[in-house]
Short mmCIF file of C-alpha atoms in Angstrom, two decimals:
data_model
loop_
_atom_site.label_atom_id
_atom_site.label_comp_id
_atom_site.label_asym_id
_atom_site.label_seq_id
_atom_site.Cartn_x
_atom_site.Cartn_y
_atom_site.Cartn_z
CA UNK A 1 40.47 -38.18 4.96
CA UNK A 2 40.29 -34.37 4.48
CA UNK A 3 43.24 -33.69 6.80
CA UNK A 4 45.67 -35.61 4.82
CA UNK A 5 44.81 -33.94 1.64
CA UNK A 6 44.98 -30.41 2.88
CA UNK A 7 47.92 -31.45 5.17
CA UNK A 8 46.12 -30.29 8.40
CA UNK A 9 47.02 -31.78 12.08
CA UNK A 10 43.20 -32.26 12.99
CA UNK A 11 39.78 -31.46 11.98
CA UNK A 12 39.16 -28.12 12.01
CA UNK A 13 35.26 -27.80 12.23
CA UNK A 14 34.89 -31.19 14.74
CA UNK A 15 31.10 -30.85 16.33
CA UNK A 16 32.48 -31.11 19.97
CA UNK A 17 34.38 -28.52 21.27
CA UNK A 18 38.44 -28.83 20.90
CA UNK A 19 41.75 -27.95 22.53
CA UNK A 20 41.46 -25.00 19.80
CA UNK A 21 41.75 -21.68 21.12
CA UNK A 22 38.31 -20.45 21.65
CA UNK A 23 37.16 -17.58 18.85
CA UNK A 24 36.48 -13.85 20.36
CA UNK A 25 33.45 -13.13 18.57
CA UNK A 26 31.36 -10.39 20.10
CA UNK A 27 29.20 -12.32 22.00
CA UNK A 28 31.52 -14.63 23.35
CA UNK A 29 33.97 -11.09 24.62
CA UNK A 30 31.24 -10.12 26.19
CA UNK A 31 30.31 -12.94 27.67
CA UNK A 32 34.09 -12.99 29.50
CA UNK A 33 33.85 -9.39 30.33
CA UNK A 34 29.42 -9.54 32.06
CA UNK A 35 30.14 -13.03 33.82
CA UNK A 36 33.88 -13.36 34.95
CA UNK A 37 33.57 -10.82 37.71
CA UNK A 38 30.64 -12.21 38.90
CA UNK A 39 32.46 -15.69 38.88
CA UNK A 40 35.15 -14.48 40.92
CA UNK A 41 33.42 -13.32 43.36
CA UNK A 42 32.47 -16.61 43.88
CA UNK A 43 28.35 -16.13 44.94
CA UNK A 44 25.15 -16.35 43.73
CA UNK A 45 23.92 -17.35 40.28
CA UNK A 46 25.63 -17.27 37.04
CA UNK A 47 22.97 -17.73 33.77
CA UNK A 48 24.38 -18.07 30.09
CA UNK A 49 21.68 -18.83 27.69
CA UNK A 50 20.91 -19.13 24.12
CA UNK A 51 20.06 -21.16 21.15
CA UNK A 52 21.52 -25.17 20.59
CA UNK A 53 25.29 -24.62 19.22
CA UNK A 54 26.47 -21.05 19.75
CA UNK A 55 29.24 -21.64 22.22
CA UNK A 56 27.52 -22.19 25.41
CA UNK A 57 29.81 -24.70 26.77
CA UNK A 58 32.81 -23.11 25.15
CA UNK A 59 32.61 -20.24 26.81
CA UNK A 60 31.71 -21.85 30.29
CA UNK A 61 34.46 -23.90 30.02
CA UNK A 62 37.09 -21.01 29.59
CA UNK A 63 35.34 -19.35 31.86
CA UNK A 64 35.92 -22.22 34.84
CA UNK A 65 38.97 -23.13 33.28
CA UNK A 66 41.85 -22.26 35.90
CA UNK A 67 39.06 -21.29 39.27
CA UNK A 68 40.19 -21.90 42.33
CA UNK A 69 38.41 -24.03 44.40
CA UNK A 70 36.15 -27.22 43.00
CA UNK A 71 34.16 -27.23 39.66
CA UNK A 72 30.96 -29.90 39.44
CA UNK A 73 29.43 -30.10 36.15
CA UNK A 74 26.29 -32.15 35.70
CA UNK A 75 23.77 -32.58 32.50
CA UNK A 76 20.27 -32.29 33.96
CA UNK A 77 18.33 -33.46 31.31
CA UNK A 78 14.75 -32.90 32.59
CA UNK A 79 15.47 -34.14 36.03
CA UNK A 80 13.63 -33.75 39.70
CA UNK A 81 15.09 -33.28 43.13
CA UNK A 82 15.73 -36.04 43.94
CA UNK A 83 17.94 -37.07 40.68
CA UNK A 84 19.46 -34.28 40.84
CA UNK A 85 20.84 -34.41 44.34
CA UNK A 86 21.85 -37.83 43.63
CA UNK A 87 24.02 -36.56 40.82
CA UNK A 88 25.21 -33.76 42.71
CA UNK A 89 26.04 -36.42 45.56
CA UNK A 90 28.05 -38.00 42.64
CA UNK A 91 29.76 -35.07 41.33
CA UNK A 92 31.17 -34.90 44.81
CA UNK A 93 32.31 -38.37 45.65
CA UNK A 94 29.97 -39.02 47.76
CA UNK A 95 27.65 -42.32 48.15
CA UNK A 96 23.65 -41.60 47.68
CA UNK A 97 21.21 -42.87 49.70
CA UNK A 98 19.14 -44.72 47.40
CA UNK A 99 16.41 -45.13 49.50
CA UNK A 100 16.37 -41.86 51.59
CA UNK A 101 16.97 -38.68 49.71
CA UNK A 102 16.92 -36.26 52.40
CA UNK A 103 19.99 -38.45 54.17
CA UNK A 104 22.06 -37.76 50.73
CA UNK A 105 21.03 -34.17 51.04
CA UNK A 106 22.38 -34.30 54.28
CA UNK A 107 25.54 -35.68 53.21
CA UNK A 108 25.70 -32.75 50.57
CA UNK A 109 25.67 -30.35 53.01
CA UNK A 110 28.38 -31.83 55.31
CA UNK A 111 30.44 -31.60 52.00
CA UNK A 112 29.23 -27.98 51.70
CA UNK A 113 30.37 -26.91 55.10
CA UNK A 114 33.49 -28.68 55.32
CA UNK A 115 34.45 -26.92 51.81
CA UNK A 116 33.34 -23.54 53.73
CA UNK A 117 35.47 -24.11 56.60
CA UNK A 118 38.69 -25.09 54.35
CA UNK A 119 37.42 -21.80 52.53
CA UNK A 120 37.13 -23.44 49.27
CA UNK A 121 34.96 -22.66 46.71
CA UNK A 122 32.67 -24.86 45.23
CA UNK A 123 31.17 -24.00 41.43
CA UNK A 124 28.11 -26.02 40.23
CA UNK A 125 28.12 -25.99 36.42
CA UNK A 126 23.93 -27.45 35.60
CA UNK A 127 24.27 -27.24 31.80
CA UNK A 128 21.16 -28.13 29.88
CA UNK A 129 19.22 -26.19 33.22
CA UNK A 130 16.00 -25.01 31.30
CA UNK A 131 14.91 -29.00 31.12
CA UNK A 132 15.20 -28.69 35.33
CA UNK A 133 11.55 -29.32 36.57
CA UNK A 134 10.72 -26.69 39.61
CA UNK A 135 11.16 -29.04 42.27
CA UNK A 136 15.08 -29.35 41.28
CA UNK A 137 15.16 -25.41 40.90
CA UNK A 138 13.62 -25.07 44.59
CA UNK A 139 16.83 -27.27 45.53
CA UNK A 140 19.26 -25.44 43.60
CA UNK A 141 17.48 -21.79 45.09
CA UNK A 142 18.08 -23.25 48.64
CA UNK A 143 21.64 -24.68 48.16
CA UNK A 144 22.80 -21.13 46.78
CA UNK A 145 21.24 -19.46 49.53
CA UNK A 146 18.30 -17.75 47.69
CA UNK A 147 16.17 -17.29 50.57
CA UNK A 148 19.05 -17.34 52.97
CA UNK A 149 21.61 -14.86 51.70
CA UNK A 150 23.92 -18.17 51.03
CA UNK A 151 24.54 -20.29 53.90
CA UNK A 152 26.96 -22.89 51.80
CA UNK A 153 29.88 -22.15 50.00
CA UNK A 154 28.03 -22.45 46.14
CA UNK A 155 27.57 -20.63 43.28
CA UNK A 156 25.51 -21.86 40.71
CA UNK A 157 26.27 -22.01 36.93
CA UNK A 158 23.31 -22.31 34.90
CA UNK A 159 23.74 -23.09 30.92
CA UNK A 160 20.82 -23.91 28.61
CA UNK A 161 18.62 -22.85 25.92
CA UNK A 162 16.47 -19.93 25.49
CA UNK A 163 13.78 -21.24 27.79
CA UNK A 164 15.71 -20.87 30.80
CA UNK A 165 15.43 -17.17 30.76
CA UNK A 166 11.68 -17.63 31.04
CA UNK A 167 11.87 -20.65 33.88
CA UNK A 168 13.94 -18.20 36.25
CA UNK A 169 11.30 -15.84 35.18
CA UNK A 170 8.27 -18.06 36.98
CA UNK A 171 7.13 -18.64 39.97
CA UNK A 172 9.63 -21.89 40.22
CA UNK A 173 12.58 -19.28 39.73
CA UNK A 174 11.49 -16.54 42.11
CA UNK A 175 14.07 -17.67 44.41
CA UNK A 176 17.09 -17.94 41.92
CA UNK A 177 15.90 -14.44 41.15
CA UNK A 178 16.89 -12.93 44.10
CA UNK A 179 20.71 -14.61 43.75
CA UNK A 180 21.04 -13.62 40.24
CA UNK A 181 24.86 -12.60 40.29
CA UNK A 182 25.32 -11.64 36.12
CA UNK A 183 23.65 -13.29 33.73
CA UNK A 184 24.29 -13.23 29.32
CA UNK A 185 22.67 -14.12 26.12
CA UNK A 186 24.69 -16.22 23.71
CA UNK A 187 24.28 -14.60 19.87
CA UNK A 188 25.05 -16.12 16.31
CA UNK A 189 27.96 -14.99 14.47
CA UNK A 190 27.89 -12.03 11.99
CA UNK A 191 29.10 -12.31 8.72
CA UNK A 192 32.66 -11.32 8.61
CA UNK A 193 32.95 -12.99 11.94
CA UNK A 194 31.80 -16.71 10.07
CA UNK A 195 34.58 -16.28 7.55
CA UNK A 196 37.14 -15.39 10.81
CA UNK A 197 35.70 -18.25 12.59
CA UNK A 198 36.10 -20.30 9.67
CA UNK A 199 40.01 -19.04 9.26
CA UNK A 200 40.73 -19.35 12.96
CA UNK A 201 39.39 -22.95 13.35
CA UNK A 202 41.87 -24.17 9.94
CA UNK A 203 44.57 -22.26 11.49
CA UNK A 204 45.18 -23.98 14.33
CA UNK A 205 45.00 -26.79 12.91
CA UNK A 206 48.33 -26.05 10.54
CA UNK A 207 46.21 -24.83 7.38
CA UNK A 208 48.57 -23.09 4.91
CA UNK A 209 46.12 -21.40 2.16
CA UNK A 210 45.37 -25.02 1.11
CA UNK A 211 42.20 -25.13 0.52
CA UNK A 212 41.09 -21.31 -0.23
CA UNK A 213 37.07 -20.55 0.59
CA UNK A 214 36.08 -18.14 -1.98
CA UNK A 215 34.22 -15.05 -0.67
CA UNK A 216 30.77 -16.64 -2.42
CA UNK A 217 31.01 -19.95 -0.59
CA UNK A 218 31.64 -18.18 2.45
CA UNK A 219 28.40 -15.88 2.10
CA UNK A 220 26.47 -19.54 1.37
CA UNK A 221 28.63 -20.72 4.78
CA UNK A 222 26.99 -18.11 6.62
CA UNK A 223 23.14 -17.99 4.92
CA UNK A 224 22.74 -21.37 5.89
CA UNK A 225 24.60 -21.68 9.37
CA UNK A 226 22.62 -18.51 10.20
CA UNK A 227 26.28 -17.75 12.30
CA UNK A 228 25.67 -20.86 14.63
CA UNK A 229 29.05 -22.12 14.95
CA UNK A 230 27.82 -25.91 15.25
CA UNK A 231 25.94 -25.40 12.21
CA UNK A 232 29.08 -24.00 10.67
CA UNK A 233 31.03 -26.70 11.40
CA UNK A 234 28.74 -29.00 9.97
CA UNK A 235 28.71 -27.27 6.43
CA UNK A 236 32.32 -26.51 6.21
CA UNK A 237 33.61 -29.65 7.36
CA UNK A 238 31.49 -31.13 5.18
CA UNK A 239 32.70 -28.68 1.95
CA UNK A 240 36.45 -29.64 3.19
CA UNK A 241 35.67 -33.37 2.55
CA UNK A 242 34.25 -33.15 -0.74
CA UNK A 243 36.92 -31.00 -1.50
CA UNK A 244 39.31 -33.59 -0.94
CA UNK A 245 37.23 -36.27 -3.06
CA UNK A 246 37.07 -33.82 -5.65
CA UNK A 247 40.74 -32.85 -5.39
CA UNK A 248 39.70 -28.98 -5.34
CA UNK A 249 42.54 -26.72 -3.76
CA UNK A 250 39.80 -23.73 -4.11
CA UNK A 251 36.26 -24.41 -2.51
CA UNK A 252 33.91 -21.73 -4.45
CA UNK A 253 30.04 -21.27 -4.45
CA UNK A 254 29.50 -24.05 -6.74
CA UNK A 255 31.43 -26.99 -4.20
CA UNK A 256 29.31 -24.71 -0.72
CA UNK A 257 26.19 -25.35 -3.06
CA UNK A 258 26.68 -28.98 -3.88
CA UNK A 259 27.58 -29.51 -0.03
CA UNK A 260 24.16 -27.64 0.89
CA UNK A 261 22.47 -29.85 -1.72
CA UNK A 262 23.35 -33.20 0.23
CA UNK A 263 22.69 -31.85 3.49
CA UNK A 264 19.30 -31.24 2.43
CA UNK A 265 18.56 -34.56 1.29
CA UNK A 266 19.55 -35.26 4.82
CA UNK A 267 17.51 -32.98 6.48
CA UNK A 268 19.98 -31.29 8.20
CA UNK A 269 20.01 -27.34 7.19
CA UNK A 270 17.46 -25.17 8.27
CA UNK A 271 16.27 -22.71 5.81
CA UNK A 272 18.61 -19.88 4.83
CA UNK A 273 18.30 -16.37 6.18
CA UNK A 274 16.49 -14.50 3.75
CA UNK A 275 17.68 -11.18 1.48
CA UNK A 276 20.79 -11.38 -0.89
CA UNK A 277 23.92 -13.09 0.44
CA UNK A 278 25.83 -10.20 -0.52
CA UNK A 279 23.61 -7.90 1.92
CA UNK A 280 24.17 -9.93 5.11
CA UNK A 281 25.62 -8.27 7.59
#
């Protein structure tokens, strides 16, 4: 409904990621500068981290985005060995075994060594890894070579949550350890990079001035996103829709706090970062 008021070609703040160009905050620049070496050379383990909805899988996905070579990416939601070589299996056309696992993990590794001998590279994107239980990160450890020095053509891309630090940090992750190519922490937007976020993401989707976020509603944007671009987009897509039922062309503090009202009620904001809005950084 929004769009049509404001006369823009999409959503701007959608909750999945978009054909958008990707925002450069810090974090994510970093990110591109610590892991794409380390993904071209094509070995080993690559670890991004951080908290739910600060641009995990954006920046893995421009990151894999034009490899050479064969990308897999699988969800492992809290799953063993065994699921996850049937997955992997899967991921690369191949049939599983549902009664024997070890002849699927046989299969996998013809797969592997035929891909080695074309000289192709083969890039396994686990995203939601810290739920892996440490049977499935033995697996992973032995397919990248961990205790071999990498006898398959693999590297390993592992995305997920602040935990996952600490699971690669156990006993279960000894092995990944070792393979650890480049790894980086995801952070939260700053201040002025919420409102640039916020301009970027209307921009490309044809936003002429129409509607204007005042500098207040923008400080109440970023106090109770706490810079977490999904949280973001929840808020301000939200302010842009009651905007357009209000027929406001200029979204101040009063429309942010009327916005942060109802998504209270609904139990979706987390408490906002504490000190005076005009002090955040």
């Amino acid at each position: 409904m929004f769009e049509e008021f404001y006369r823009l070609r999409d959503n701007p703040f959608r909750m999945t990621p978009g054909g958008q160009d990707s925002f450069r905050s810090r974090s994510y620049s970093q990110g591109l500068a610590y892991l794409r070496p380390a993904l071209d050379r094509g070995a080993g383990v690559v670890m991004l981290y951080g908290a739910p909805g600060t641009g995990k899988t954006t920046l893995i996905r421009d990151l894999v985005r034009g490899c050479d070579g064969t990308v897999l990416e699988l969800v492992t939601a809290s799953l063993g060995a065994e699921e996850l070589i049937e997955l992997t299996a899967s991921a690369m056309a191949l049939e599983p075994d549902p009664v024997d696992p070890a002849r699927t993990l046989h299969r996998v590794q013809r797969w592997l060594l035929i891909q080695g001998k074309k000289r192709q590279r083969v890039r396994l994107v686990l995203d939601e890894a810290h739920n892996l239980r440490p049977d499935a990160l033995e697996l992973v450890s032995w397919l990248v070579g961990g205790r071999r020095g990498g006898a398959f053509p693999i590297q390993l891309l592992l995305v997920g949550q602040e935990p996952l630090r600490e699971l690669l940090e156990g006993p279960a992750g000894r092995d990944l350890r070792t393979a650890l190519a480049a790894d980086h922490r995801m952070q939260p937007l700053a201040r002025t990079e919420t409102a640039r976020y916020c301009w970027h993401r209307l921009g490309a989707c044809g936003w002429n001035r129409d509607p204007v976020i005042t500098d207040e509603a923008m400080d109440l944007i970023y106090r109770y996103s706490r810079g977490v671009p999904r949280r973001i987009n929840l808020i301000a897509g939200r302010l842009l829709l009651y905007g357009a039922l209000e027929e406001l062309h200029e979204l101040d503090a009063a429309a942010a706090r009327a916005v942060l009202q109802e998504l209270d009620e609904e139990s979706l904001l987390p408490a906002p970062l504490a000190g005076d809005a005009a002090a955040a950084p």
